[in-house]
Short mmCIF file of C-alpha atoms and ligand atoms in Angstrom, two decimals:
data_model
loop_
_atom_site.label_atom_id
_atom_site.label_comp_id
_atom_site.label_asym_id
_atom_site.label_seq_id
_atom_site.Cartn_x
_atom_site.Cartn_y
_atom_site.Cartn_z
CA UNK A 1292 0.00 0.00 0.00
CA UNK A 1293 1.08 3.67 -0.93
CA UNK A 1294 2.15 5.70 2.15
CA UNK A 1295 -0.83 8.71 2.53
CA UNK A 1296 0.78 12.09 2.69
CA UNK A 1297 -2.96 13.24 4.72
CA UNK A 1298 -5.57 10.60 6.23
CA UNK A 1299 -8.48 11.77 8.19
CA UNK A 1300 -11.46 10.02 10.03
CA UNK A 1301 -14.51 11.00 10.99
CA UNK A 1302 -12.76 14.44 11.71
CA UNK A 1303 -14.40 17.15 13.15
CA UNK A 1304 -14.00 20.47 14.05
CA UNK A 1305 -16.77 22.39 16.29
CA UNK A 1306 -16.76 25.98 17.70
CA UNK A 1307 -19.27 26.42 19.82
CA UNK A 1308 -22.71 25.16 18.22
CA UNK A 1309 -21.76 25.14 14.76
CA UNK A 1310 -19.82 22.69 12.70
CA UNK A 1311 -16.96 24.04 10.52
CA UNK A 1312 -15.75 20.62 9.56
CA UNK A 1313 -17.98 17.21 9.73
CA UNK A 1314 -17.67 13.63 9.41
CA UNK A 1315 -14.46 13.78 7.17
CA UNK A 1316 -13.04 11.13 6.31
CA UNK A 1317 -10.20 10.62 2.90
CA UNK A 1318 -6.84 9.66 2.06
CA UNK A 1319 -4.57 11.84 0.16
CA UNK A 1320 -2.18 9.55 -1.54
CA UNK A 1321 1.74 10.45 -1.71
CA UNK A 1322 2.56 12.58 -4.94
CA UNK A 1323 -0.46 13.88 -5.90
CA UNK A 1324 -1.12 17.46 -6.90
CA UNK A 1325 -4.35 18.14 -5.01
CA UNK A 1326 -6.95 20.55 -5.37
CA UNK A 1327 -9.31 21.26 -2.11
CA UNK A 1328 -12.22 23.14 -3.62
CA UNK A 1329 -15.59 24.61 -1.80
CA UNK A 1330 -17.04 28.09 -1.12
CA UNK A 1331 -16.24 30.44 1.36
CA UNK A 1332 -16.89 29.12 4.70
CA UNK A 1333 -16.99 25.57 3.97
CA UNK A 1334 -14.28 23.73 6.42
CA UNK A 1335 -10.84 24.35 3.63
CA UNK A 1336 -9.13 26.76 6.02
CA UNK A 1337 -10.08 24.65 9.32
CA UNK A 1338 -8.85 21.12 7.17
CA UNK A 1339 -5.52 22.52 6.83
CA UNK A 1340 -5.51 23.49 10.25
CA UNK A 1341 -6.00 20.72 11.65
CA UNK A 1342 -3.28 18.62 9.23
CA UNK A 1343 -0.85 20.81 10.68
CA UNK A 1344 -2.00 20.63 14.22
CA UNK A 1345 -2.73 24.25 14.48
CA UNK A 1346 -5.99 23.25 15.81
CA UNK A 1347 -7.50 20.07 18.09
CA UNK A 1348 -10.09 18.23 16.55
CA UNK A 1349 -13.32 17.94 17.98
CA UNK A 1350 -14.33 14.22 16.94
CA UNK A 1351 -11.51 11.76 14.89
CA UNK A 1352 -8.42 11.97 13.97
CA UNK A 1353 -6.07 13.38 11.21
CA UNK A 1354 -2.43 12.21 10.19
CA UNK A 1355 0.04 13.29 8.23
CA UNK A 1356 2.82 11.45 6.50
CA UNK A 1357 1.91 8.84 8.73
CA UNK A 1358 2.04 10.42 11.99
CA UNK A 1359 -0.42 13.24 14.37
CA UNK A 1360 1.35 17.14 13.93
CA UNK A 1361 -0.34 17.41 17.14
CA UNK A 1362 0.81 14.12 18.75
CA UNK A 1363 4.55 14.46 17.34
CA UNK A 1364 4.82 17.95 15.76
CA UNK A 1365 8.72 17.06 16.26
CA UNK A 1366 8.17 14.43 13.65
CA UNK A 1367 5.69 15.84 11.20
CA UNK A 1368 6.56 19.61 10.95
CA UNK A 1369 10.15 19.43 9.19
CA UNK A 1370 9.09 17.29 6.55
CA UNK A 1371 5.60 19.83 5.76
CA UNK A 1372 5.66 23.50 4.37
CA UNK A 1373 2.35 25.29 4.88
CA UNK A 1374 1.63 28.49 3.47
CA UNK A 1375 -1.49 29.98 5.69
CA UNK A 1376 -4.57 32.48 3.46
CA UNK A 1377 -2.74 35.71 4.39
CA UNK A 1378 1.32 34.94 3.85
CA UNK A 1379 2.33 35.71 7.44
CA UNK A 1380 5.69 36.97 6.71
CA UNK A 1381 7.91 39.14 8.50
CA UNK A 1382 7.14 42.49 7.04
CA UNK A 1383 9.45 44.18 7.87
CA UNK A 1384 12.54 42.13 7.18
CA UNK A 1385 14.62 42.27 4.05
CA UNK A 1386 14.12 39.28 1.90
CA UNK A 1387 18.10 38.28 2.77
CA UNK A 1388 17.43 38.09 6.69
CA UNK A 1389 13.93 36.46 6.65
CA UNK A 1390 15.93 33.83 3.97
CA UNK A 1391 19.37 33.56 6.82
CA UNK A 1392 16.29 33.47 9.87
CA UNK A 1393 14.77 30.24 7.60
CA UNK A 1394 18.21 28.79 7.44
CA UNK A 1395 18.79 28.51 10.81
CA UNK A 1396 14.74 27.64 11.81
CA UNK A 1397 15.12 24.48 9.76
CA UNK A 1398 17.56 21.61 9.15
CA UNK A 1399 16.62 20.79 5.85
CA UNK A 1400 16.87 24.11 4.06
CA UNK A 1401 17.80 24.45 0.31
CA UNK A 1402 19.35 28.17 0.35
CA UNK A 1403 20.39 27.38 -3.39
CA UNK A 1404 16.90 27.09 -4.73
CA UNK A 1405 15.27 29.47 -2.81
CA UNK A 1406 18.21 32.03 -4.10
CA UNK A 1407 17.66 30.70 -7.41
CA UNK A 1408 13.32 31.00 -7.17
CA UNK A 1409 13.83 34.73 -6.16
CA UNK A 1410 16.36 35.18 -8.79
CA UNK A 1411 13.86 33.93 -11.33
CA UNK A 1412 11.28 36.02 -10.37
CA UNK A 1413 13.95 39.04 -10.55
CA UNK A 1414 12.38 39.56 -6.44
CA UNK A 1415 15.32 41.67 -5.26
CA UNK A 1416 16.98 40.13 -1.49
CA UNK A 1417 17.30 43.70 -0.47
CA UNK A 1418 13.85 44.74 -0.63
CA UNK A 1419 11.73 44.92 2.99
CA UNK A 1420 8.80 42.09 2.09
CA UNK A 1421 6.69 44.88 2.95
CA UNK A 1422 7.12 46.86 0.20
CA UNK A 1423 7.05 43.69 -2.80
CA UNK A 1424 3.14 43.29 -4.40
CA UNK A 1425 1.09 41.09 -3.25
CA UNK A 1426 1.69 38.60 -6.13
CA UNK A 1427 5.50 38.68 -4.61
CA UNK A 1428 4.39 38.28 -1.51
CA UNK A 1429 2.60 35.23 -2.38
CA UNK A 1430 5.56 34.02 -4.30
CA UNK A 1431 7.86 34.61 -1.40
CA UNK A 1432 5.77 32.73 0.90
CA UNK A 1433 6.01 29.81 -1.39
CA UNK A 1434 9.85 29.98 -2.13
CA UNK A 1435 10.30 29.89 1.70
CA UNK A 1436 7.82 26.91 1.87
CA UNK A 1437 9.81 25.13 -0.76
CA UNK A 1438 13.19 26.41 0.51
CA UNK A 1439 12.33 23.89 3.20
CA UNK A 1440 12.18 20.67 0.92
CA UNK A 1441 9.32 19.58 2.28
CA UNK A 1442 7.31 16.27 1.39
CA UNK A 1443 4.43 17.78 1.84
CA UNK A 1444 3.42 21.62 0.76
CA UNK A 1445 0.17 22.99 1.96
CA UNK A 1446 -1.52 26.05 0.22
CA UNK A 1447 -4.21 27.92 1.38
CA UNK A 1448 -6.13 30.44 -0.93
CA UNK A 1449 -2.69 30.67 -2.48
CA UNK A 1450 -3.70 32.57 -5.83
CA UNK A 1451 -6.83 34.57 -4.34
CA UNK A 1452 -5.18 37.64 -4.07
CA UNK A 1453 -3.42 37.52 -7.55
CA UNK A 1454 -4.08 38.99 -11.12
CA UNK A 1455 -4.62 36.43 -14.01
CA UNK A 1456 -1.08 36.13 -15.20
CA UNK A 1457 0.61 36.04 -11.74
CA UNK A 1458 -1.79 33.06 -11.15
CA UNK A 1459 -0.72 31.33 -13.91
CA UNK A 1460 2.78 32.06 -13.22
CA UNK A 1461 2.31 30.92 -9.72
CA UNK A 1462 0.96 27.65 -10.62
CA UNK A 1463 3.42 27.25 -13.18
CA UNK A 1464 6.26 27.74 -10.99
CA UNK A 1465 4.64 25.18 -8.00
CA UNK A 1466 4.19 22.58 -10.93
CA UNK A 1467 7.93 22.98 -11.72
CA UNK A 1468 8.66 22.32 -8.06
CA UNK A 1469 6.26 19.42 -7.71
CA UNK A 1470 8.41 18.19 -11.09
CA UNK A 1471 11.50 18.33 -9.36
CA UNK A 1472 10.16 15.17 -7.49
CA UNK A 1473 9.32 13.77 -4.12
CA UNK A 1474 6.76 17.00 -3.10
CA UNK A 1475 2.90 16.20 -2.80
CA UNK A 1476 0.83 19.28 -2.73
CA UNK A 1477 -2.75 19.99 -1.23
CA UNK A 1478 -3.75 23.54 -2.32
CA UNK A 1479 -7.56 25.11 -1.15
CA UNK A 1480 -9.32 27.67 -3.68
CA UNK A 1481 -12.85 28.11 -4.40
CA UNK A 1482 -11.98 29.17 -8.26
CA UNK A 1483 -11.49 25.74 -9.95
CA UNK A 1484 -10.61 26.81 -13.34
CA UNK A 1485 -7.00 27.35 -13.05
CA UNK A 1486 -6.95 24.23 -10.88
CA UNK A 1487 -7.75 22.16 -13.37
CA UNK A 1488 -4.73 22.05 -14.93
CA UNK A 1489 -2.18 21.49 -12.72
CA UNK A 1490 -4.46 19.05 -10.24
CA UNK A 1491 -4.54 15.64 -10.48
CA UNK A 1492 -6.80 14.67 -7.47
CA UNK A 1493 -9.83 16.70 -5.58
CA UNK A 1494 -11.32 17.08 -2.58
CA UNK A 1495 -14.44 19.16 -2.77
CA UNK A 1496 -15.91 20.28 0.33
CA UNK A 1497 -19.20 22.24 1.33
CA UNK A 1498 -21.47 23.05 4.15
CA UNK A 1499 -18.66 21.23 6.24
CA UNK A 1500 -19.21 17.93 4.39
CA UNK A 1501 -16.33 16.15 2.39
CA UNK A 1502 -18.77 15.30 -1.00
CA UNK A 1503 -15.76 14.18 -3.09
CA UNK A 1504 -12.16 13.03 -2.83
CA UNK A 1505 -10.72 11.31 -5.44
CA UNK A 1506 -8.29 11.42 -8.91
CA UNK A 1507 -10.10 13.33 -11.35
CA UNK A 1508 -9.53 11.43 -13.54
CA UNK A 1509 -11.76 9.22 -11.70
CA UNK A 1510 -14.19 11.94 -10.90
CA UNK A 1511 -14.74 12.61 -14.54
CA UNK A 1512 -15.00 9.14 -15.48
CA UNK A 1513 -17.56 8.24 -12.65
CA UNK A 1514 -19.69 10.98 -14.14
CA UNK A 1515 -22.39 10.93 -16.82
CA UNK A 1516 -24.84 13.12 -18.03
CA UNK A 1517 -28.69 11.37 -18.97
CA UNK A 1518 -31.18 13.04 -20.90
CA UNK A 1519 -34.72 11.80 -22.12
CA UNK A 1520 -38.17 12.23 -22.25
CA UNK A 1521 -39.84 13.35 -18.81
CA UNK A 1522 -40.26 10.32 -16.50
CA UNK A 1523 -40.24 8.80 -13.28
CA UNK A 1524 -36.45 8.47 -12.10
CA UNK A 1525 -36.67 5.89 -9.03
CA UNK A 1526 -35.32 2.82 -10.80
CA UNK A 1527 -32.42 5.22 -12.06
CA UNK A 1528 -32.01 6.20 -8.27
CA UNK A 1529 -32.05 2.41 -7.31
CA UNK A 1530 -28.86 1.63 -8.95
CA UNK A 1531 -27.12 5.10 -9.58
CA UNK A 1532 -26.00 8.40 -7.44
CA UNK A 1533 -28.60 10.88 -8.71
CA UNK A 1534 -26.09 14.50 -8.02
CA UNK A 1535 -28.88 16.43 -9.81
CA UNK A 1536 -32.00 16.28 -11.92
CA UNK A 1537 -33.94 18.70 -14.04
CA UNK A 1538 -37.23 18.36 -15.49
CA UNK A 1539 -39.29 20.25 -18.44
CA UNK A 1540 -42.59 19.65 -19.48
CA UNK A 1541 -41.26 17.09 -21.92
CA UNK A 1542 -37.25 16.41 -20.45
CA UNK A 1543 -35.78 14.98 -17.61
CA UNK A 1544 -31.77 15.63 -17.71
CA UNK A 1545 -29.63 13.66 -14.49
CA UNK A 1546 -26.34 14.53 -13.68
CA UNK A 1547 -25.39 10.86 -12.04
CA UNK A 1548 -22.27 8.95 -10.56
CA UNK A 1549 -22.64 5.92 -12.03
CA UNK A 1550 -22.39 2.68 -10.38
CA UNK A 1551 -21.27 0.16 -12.79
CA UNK A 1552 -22.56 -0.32 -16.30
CA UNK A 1553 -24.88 2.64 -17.56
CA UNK A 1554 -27.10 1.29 -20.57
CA UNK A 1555 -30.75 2.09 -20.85
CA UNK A 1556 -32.24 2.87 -24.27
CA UNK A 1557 -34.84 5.61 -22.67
CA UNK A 1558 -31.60 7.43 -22.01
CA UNK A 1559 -28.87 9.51 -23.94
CA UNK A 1560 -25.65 9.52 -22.04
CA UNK A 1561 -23.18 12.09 -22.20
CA UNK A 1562 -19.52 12.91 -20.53
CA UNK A 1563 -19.81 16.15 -18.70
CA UNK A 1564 -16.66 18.25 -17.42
CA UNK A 1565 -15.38 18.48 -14.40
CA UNK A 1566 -16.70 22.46 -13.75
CA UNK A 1567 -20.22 21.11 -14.16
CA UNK A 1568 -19.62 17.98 -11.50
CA UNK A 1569 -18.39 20.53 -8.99
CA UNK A 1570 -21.47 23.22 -9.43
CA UNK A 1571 -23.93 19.85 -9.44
CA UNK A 1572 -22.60 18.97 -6.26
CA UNK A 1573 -22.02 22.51 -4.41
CA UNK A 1574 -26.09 22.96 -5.80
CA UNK A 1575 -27.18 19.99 -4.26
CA UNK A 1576 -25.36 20.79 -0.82
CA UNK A 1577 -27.03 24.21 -0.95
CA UNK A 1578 -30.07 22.71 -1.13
CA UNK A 1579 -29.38 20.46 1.53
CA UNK A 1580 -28.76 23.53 3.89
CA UNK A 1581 -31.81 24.85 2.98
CA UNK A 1582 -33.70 22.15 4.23
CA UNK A 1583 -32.02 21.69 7.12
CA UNK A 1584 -32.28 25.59 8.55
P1 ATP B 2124 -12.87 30.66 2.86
O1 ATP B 2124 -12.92 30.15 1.46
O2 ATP B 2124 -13.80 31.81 3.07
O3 ATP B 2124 -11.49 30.91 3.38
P2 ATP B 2124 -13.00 28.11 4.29
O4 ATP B 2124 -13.56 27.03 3.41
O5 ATP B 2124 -11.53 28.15 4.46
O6 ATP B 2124 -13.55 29.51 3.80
P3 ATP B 2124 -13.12 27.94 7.17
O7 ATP B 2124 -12.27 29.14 7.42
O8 ATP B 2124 -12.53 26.62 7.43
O9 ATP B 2124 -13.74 27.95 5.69
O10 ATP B 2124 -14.43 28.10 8.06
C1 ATP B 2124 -15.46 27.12 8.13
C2 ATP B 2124 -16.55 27.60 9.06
O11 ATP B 2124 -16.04 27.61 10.40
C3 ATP B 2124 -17.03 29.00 8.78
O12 ATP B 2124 -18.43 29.02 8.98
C4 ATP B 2124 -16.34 29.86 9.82
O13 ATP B 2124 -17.12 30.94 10.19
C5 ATP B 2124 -16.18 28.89 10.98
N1 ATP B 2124 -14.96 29.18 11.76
C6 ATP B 2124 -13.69 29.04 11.36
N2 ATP B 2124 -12.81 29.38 12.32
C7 ATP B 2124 -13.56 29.76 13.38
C8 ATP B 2124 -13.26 30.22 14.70
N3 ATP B 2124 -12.00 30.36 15.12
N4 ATP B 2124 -14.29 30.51 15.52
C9 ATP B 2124 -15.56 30.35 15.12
N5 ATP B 2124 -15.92 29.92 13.89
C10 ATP B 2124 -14.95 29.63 13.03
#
């Protein structure tokens, strides 16, 4: 069996009356690129947390490479670079003292490549990280992570705060880094799109619920699209996930995760995208909510 870079179950996160993580349980397998996808407020920020033990779970447990941050952060915490929503970086530093101040905070550093990142993005050492843009900010943050050589890099909301083109470039440059080998990555947005690309694996969560983790590969594949003439769904429902269903006078369309062999003359099958699975299943947990307030 493959070693899992994260592994919750049944984890749960609480404050006070209200549940900001639920009943998740998934495996992240070693060398994946992952994306953790959901809208604002749905548990990505408090999953990270509690990976890297900045937080107690309620209910479960989480590991990490094996092992509890909160149990042996002595163990898991060299070997994992996490990059929080707002980039806490010295401010007022110079880029060449918060790069010596990494150096001697961990064993493992790799002053080389972070000199090289910075030189790349022509980021100059002697500027205070105060006055770079916020796209260098966010590229600092992540040349620090990945100064550390870390075996597992954790991003959250890394591109929110960046124009089109530094995204890209962002992305491009953590791809090259996950190409250099040996680096599994686990990176939160709610914008999917540029995700896409470089992601190989999901996790989408909403309203505190884990509703997918998988490849996406395996996502897509799982994934049809029926249309046909209006009718009566329940034998569909008996054998297949119904995600979502939509009805006209004369239609019925289903958005389904099939379950083994899908054949049925009433119906015309399609392959639908990976965009569409996502809004199908953040639609369905809205409705959910809805029901349950
Ligand atoms: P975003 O995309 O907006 O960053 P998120 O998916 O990262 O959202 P979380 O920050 O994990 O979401 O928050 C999940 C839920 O838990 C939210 O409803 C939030 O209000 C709540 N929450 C998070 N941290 C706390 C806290 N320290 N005290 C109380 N509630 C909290």
């Amino acid at each position: 069996m493959s070693e899992l870079a994260l592994e919750t179950r049944g984890l749960g996160k609480r404050y006070g009356r209200k549940w900001a993580l639920r009943d998740c349980t998934l495996e992240l397998p070693v060398g994946c690129v992952a994306a953790l996808v959901g809208p604002n407020g749905a548990g990505k920020t408090t999953l990270l947390h509690l990976a890297v033990g900045l937080t107690a779970p309620t209910a479960g447990s989480v590991r990490v490479l094996g092992t509890s941050a909160r149990e042996r952060p002595d163990l898991v915490l060299p070997r994992v670079g996490f990059v929080a929503q707002e980039h806490p970086l010295y401010r007022r530093f110079r880029l060449a003292e918060m790069l010596k101040a990494c150096g001697r905070l961990n064993d493992t550093w790799d002053q080389e490549l972070a000199l090289r990142r910075l030189e790349r993005l022509r980021i100059p050492l002697d500027q205070r990280i105060e006055t770079l843009s916020g796209g260098q900010q966010a590229q600092v943050a992540l040349t620090l992570a990945l100064g550390k050589r870390p075996e597992l890099l954790l991003l959250d909301e890394p591109v929110a705060s960046l124009d089109p083109l530094a995204r890209r470039e962002f992305l491009q440059s953590l791809m090259e880094a996950v190409a250099d080998g040996g680096l599994t990555v686990l990176l939160s947005s709610h914008i999917l799109t540029d995700l896409e690309r470089v992601c190989d694996y999901m996790i989408l969560l909403s309203a505190s619920q884990v509703q997918l983790a998988a490849p996406i590969d395996d996502i897509v594949g799982a994934h049809r699209v029926l249309s046909g003439p209006r009718s009566d769904v329940s034998d569909v429902e008996r054998v297949h996930a119904v995600v979502q269903a939509s009805h006209t006078d004369r239609q019925t369309t289903l958005l389904v995760r099939a379950n083994g062999h899908l054949y049925d003359a009433r119906w015309h099958v399609d392959e639908v995208g990976l965009e569409e699975i996502v809004l199908a299943y953040l639609g369905r947990s809205t409705a959910y909510e809805e029901l349950a307030s």
